[in-house]
Coordinates of N, CA and C in Angstrom, one line a residue:
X81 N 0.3 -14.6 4.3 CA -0.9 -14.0 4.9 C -2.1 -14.5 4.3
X82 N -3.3 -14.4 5.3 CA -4.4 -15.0 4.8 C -5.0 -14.0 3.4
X83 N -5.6 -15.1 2.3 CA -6.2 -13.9 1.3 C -7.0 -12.9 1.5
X84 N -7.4 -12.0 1.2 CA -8.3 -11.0 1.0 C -9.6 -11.5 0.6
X85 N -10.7 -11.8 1.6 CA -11.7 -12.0 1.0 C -13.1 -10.8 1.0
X86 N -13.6 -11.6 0.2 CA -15.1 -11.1 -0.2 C -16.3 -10.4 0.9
X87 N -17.4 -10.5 0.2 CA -18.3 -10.1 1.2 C -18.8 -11.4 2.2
X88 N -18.7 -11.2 3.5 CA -19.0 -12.5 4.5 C -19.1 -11.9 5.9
X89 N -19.9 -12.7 6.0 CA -20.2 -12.3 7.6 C -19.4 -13.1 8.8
X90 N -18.7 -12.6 9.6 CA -18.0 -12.9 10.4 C -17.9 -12.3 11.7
X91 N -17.9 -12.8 12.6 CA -17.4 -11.8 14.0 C -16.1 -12.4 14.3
X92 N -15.3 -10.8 14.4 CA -14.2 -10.8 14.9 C -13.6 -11.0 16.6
X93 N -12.0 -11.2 16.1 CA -11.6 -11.4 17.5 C -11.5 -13.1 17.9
X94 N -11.5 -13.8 17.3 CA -11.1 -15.2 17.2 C -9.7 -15.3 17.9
X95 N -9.6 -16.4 18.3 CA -8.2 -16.8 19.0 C -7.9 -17.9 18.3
X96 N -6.7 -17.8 17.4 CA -6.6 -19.2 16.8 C -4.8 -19.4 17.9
X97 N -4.6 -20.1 18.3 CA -3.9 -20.3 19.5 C -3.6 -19.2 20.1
X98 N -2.3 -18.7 20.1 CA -1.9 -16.9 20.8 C -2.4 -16.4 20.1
X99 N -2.3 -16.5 18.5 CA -2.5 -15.0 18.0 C -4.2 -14.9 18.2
X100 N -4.0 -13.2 17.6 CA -5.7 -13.1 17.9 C -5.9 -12.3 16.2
X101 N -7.4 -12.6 16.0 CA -8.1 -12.0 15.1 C -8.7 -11.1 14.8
X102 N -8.7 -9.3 13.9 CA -9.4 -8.5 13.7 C -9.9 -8.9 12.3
X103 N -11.1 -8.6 12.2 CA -11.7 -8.0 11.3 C -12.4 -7.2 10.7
X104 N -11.3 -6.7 9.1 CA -11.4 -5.4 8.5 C -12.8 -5.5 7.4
X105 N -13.5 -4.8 7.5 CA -14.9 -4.6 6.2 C -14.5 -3.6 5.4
X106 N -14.2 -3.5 4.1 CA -13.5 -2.5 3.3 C -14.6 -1.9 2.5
X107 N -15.2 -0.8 2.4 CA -16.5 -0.3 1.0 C -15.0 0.2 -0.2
X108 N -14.7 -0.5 -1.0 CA -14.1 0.3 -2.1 C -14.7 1.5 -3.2
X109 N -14.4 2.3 -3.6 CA -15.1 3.3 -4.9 C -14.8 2.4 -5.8
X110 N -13.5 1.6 -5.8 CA -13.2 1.2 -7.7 C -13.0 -0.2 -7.2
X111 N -13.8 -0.8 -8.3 CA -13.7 -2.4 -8.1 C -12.6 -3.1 -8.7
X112 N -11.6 -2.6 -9.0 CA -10.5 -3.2 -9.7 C -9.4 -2.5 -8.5
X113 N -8.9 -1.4 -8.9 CA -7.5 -0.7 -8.0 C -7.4 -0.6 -6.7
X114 N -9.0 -0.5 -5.8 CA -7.9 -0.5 -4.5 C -8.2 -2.1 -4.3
X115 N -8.9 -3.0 -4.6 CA -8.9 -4.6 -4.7 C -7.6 -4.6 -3.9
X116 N -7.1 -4.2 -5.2 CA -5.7 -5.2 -6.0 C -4.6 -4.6 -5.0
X117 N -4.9 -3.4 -4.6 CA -3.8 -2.6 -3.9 C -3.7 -3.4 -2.4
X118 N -5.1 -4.0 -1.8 CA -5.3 -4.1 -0.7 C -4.1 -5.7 -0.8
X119 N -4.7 -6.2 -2.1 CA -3.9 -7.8 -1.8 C -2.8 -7.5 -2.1
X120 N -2.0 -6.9 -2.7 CA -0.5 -6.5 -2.7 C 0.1 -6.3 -1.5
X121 N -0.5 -5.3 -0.8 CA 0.1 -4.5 0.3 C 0.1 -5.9 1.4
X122 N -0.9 -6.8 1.5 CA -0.7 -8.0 2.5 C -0.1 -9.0 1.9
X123 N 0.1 -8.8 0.8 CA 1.0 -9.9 0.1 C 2.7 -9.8 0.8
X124 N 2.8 -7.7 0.9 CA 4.2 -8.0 0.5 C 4.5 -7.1 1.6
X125 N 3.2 -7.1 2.9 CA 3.6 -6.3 3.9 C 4.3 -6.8 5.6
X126 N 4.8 -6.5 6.5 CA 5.1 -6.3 7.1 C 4.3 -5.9 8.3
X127 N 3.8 -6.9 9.2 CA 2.3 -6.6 10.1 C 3.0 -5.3 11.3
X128 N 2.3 -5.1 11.9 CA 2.9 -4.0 12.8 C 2.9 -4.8 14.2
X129 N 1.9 -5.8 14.6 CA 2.2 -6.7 15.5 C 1.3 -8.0 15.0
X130 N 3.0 -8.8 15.0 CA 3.1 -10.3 14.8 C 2.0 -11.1 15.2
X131 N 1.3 -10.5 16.9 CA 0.3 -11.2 17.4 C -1.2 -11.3 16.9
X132 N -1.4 -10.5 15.8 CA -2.8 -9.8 15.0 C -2.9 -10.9 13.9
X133 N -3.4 -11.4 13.8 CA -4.1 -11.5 12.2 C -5.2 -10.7 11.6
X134 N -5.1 -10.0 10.7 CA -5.9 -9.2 10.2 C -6.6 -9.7 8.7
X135 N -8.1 -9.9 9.1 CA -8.8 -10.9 8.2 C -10.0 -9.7 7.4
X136 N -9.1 -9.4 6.0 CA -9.7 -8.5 5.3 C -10.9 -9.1 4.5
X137 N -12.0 -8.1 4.5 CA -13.5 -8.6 3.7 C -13.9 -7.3 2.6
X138 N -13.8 -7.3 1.6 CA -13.8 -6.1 0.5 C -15.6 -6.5 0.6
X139 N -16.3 -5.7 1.7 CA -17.8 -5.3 1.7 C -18.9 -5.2 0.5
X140 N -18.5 -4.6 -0.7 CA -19.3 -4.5 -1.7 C -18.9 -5.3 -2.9
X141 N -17.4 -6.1 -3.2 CA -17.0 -7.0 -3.9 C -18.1 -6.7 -5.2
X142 N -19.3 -7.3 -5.1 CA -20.2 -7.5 -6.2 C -21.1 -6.4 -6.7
X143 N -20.6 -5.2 -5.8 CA -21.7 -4.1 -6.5 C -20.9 -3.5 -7.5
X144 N -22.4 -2.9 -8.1 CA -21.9 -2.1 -9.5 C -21.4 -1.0 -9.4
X145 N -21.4 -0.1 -10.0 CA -20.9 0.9 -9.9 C -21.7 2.0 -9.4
X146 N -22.6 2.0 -10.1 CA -23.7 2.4 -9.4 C -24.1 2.7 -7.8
X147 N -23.4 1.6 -7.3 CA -23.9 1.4 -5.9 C -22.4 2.1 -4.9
X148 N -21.5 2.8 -5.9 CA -20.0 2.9 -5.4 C -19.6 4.7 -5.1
X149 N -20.8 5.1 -5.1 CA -20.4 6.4 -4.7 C -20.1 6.9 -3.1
X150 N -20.0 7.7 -3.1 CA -19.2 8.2 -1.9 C -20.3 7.8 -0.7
X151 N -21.6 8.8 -0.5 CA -22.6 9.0 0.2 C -23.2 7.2 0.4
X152 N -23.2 6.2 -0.9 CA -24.0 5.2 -0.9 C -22.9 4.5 -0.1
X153 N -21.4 4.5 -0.1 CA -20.6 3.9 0.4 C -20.6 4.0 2.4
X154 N -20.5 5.3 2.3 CA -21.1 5.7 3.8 C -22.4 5.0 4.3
X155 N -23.5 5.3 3.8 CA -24.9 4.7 4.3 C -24.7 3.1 4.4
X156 N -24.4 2.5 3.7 CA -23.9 1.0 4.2 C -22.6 0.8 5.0
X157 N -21.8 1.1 5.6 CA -20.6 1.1 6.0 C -21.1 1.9 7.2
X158 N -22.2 2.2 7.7 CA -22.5 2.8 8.9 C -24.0 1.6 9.5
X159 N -24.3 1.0 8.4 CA -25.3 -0.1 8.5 C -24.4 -1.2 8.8
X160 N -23.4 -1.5 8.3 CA -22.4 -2.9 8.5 C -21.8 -2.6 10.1
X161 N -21.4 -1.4 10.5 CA -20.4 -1.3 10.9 C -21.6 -1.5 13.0
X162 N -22.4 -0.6 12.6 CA -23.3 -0.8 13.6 C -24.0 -2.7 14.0
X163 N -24.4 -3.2 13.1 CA -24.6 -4.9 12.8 C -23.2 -5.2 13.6
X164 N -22.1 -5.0 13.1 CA -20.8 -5.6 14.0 C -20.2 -5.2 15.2
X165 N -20.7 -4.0 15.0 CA -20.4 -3.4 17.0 C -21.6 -4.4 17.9
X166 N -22.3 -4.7 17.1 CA -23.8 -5.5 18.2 C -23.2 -6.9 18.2
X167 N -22.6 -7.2 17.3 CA -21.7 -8.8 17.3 C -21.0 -8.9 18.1
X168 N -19.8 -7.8 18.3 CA -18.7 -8.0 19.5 C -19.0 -7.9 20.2
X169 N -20.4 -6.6 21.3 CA -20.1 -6.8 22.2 C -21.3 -7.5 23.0
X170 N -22.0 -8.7 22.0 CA -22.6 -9.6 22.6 C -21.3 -11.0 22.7
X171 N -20.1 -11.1 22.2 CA -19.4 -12.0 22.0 C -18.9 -11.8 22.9
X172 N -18.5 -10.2 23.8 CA -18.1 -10.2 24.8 C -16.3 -9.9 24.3
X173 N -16.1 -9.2 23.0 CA -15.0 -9.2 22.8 C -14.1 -7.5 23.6
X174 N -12.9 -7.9 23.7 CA -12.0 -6.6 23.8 C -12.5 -5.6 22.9
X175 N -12.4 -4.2 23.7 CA -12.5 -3.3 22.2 C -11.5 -3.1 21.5
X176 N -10.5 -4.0 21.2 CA -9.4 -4.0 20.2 C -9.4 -4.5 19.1
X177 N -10.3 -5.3 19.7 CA -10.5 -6.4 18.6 C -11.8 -6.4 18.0
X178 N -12.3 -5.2 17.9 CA -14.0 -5.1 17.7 C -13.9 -4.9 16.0
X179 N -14.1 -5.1 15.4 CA -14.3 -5.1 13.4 C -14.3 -3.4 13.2
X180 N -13.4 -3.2 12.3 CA -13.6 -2.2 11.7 C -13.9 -1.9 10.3
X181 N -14.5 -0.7 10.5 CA -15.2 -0.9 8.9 C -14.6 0.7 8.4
X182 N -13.9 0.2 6.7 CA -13.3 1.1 6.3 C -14.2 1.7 5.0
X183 N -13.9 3.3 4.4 CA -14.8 3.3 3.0 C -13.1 3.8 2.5
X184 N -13.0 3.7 0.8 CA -12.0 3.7 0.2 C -12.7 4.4 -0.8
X185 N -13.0 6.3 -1.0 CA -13.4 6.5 -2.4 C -12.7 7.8 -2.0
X186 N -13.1 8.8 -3.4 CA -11.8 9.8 -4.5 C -12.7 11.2 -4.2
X187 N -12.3 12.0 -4.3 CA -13.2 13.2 -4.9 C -13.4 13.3 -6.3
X188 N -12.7 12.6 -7.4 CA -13.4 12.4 -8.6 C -14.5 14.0 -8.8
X189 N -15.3 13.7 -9.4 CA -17.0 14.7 -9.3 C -17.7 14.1 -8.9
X190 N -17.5 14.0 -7.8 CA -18.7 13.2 -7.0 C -19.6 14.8 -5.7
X191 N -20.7 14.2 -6.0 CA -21.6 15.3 -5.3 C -21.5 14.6 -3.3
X192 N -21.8 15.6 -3.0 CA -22.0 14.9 -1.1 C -21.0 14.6 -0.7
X193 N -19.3 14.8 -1.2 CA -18.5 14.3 -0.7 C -18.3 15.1 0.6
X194 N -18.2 16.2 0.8 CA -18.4 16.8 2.6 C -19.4 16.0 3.2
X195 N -20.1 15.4 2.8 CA -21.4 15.0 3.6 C -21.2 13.8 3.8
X196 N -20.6 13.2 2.8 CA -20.1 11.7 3.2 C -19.0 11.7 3.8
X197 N -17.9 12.1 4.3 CA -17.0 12.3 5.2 C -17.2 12.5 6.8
X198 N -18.6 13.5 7.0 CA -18.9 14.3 8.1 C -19.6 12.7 8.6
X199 N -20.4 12.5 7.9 CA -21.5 11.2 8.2 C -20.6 10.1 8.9
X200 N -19.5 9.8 7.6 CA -18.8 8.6 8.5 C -18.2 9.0 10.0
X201 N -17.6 10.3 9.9 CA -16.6 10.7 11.3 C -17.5 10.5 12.4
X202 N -19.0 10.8 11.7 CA -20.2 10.7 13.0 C -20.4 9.4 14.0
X203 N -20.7 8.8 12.7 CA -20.9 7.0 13.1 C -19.8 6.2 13.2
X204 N -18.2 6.7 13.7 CA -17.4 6.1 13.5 C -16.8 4.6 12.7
X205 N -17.5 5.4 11.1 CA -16.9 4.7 9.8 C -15.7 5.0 9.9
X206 N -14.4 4.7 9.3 CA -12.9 5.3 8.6 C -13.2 5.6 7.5
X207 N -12.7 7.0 6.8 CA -12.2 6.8 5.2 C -10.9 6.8 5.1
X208 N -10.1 6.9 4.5 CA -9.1 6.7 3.8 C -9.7 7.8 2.1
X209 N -9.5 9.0 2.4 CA -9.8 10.0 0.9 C -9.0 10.3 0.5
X210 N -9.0 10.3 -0.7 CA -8.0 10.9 -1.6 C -8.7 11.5 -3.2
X211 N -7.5 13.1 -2.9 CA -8.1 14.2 -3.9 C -6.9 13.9 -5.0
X212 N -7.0 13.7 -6.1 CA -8.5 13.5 -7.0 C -9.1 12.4 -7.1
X213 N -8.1 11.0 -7.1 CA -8.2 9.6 -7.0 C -6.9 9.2 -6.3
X214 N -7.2 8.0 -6.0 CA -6.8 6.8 -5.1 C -5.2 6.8 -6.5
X215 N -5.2 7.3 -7.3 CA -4.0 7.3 -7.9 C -3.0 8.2 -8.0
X216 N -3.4 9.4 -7.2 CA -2.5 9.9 -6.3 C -1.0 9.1 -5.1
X217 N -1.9 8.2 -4.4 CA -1.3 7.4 -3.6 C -0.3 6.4 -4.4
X218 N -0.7 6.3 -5.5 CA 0.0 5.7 -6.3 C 1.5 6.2 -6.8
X219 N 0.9 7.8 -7.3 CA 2.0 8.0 -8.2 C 3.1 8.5 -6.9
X220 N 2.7 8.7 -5.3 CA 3.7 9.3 -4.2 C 4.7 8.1 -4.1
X221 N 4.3 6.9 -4.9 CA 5.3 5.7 -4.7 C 6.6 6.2 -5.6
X222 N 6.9 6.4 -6.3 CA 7.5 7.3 -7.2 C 8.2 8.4 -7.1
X223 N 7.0 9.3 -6.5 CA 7.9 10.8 -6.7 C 7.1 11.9 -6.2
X224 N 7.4 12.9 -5.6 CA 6.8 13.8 -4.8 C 5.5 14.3 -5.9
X225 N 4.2 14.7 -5.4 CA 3.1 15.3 -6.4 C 3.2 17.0 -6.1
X226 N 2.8 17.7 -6.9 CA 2.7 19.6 -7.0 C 1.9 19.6 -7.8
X227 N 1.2 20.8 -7.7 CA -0.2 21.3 -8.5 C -1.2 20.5 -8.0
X228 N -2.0 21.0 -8.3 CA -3.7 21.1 -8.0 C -4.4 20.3 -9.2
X229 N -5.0 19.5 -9.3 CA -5.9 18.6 -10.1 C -7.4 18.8 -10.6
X230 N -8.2 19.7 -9.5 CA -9.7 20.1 -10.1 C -10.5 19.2 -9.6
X231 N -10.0 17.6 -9.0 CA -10.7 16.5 -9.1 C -10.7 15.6 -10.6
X232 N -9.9 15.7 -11.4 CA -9.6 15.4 -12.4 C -8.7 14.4 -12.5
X233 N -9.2 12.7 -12.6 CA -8.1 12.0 -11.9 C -7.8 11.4 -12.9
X234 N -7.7 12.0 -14.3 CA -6.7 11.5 -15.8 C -5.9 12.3 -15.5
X235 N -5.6 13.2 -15.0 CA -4.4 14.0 -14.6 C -3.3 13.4 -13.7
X236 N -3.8 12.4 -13.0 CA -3.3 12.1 -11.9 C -2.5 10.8 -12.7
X237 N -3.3 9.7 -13.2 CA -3.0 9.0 -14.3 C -2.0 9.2 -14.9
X238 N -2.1 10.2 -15.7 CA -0.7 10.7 -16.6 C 0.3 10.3 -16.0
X239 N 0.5 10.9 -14.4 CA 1.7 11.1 -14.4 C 2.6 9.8 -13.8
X240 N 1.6 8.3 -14.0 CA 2.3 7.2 -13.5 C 3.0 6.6 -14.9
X241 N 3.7 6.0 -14.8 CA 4.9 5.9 -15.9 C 4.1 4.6 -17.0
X242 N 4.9 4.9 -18.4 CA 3.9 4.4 -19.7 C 3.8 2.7 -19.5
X243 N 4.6 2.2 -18.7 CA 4.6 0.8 -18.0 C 3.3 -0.2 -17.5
X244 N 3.3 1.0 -16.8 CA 1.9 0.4 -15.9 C 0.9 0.4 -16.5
X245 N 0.7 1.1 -17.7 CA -0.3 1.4 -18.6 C -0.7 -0.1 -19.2
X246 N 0.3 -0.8 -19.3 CA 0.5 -1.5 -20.2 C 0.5 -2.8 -19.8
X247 N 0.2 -2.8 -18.6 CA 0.2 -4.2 -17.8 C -1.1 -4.7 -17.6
X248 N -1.6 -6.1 -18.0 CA -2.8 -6.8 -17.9 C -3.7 -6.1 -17.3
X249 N -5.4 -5.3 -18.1 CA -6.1 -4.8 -17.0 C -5.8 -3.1 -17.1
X250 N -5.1 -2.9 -17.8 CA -4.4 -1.3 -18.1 C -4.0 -1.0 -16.4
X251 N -4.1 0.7 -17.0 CA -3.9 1.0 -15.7 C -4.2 1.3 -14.2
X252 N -5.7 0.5 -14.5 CA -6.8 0.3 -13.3 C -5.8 -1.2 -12.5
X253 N -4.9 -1.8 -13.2 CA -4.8 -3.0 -12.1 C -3.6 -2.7 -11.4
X254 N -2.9 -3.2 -10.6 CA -1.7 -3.3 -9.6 C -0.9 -4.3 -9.7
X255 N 0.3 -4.3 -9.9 CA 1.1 -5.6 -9.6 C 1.9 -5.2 -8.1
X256 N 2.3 -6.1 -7.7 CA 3.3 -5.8 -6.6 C 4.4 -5.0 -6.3
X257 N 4.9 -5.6 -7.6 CA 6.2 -5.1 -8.0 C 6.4 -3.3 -8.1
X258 N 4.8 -3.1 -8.0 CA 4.7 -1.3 -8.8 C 4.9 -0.6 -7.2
X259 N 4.7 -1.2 -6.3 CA 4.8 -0.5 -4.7 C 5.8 -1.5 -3.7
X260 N 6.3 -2.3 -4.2 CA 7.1 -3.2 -3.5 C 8.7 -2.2 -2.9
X261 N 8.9 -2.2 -1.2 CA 9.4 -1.2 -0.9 C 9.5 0.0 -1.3
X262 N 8.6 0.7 -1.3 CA 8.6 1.9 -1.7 C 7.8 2.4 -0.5
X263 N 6.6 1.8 0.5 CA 5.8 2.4 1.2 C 6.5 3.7 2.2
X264 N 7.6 3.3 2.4 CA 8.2 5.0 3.5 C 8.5 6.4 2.9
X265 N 8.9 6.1 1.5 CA 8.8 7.0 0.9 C 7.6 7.8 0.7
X266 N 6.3 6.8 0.0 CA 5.6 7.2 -0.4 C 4.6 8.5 0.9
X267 N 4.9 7.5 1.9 CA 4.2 7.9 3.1 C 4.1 9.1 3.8
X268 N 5.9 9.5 3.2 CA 6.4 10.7 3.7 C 6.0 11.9 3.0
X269 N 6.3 11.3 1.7 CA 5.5 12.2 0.5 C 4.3 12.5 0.7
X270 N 3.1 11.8 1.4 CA 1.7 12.1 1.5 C 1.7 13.0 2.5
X271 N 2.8 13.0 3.5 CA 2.6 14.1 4.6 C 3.3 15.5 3.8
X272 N 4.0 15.6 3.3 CA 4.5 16.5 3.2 C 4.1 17.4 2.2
X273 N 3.1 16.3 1.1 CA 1.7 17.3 -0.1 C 0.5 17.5 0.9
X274 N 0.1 16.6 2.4 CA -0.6 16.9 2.8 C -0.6 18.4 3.8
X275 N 0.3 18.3 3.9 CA 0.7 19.5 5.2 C 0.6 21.1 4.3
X276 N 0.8 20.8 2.9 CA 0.8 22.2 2.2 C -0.6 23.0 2.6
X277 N -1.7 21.8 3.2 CA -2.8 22.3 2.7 C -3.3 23.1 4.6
X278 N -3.7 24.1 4.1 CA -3.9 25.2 6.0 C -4.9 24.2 6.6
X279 N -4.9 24.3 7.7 CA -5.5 23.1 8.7 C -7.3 24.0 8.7
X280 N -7.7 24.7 8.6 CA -8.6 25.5 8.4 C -9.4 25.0 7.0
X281 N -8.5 24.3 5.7 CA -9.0 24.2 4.0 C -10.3 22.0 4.4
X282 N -10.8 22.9 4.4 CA -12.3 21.9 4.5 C -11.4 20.5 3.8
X283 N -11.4 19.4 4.4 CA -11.1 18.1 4.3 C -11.5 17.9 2.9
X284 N -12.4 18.0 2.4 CA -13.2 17.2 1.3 C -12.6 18.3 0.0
X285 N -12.3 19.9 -0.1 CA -11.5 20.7 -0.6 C -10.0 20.2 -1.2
X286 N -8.8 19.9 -0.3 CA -7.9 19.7 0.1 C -7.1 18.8 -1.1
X287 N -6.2 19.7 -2.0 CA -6.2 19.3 -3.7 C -4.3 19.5 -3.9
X288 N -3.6 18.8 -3.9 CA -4.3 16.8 -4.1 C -3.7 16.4 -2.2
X289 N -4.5 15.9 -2.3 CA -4.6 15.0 -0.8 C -4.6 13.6 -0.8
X290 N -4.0 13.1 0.3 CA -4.7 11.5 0.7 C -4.2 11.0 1.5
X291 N -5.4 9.8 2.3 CA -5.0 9.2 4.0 C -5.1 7.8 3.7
X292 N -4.7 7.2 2.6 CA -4.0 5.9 2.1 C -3.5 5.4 3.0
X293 N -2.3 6.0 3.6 CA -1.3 5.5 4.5 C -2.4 4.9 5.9
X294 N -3.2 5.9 6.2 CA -4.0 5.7 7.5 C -4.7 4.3 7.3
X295 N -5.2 3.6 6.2 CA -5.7 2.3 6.3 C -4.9 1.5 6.2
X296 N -3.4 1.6 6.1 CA -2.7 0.6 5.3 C -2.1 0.1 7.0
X297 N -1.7 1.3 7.6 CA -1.4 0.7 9.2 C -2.3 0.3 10.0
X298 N -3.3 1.6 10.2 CA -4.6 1.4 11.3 C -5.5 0.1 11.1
X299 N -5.5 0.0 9.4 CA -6.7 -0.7 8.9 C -6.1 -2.2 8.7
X300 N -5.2 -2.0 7.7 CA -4.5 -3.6 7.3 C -3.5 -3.9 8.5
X301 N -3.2 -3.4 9.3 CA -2.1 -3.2 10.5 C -0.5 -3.6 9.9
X302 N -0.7 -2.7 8.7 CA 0.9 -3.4 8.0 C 1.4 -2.0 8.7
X303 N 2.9 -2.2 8.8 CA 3.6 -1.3 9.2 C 4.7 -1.0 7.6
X304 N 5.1 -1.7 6.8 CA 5.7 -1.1 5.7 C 5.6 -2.6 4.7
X305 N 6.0 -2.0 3.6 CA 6.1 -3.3 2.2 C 7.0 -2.3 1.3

């Protein structure tokens, strides 16, 4: 599969002979883990249709941290996303093939996170959230999660094994190897910690949660790794 690139401007929907081209815009919260997650998953994934190429662009690549909170992630990712709807349908593309633009951040303590959720569902941004961190999704590779976290995502950490601690980059990086067939498991697990929570308990509440799996098919159009 093609690499995972950077920030670039592109209009999607290219025909490179049959197959055809989407392109994905990713805002990540952490500039290291979901990176790394994203190029694993198309390293060692499994497209859902053969006929797609799916040409991923990690949107903020070079911002600080600073620039990586929930709300700031939304307000650009609703600026990008509008720019590329005006691209396709002056290109005159299918709406299948029109760019989508994903945000990837945690409930951590982050302030505005209802607000940044509501905002993107508005302007048809994607998130992909996850209560406490994006290392939840991680540890469901593994083994079912219980208890409640606070937003406290050294908690979440703990419970991935002393290994991964220990691999180039601590525990912020990804090897392949750490999710390599494991995604059905993991996926089922996410439904079945996700379902504890009453359909009434406010999205951005919802402890421990996450819609990981929703970018990894809708977004990367992998169907398993």
């Amino acid at each position: 599969m093609a690499k995972t690139k950077g920030n670039a401007s592109l209009t999607s929907g290219k025909a490179y002979g049959r197959k055809r081209t989407r392109v994905v815009h990713v805002f990540t919260e952490g500039k290291v883990t979901e990176p790394e997650y994203i190029r694993a998953v198309r390293l060692l994934g499994t497209p859902k249709d053969a006929g797609v190429t799916v040409d991923v662009h990690i949107a903020n690549d070079s911002d600080p941290g600073s620039q990586r909170k929930p709300l700031i992630l939304v307000d650009k990712a609703i600026a990008l996303l509008r720019e590329k709807n005006r691209e396709a349908k002056r290109a005159g593309l299918p709406k299948a093939l029109w760019p989508q633009v994903w945000c990837l951040f945690d409930r951590d303590q982050h302030e505005g996170v209802p607000t940044a959720l509501s905002r993107a569902k508005k302007a048809g941004v994607e998130v992909a959230y996850s209560h406490p961190c994006f290392e939840i999704w991680r540890v469901l590779h593994l083994k079912s999660v219980t208890g409640s976290f606070g937003g406290v995502c050294g908690m979440a950490e703990q419970r991935l094994p002393s290994d991964w601690h220990q691999v180039p980059g601590g525990i912020k990086s990804i090897v392949p190897a750490q999710i390599e067939g494991r995604y059905t498991d993991a996926r089922k697990r996410a439904l079945d910690m996700n379902a504890q929570h009453a359909e009434y308990t406010e999205r951005a509440h919802r402890d421990p949660y996450t819609e990981v799996f929703n970018f990894v098919e809708k977004g990367l159009g992998i169907d398993s790794y």
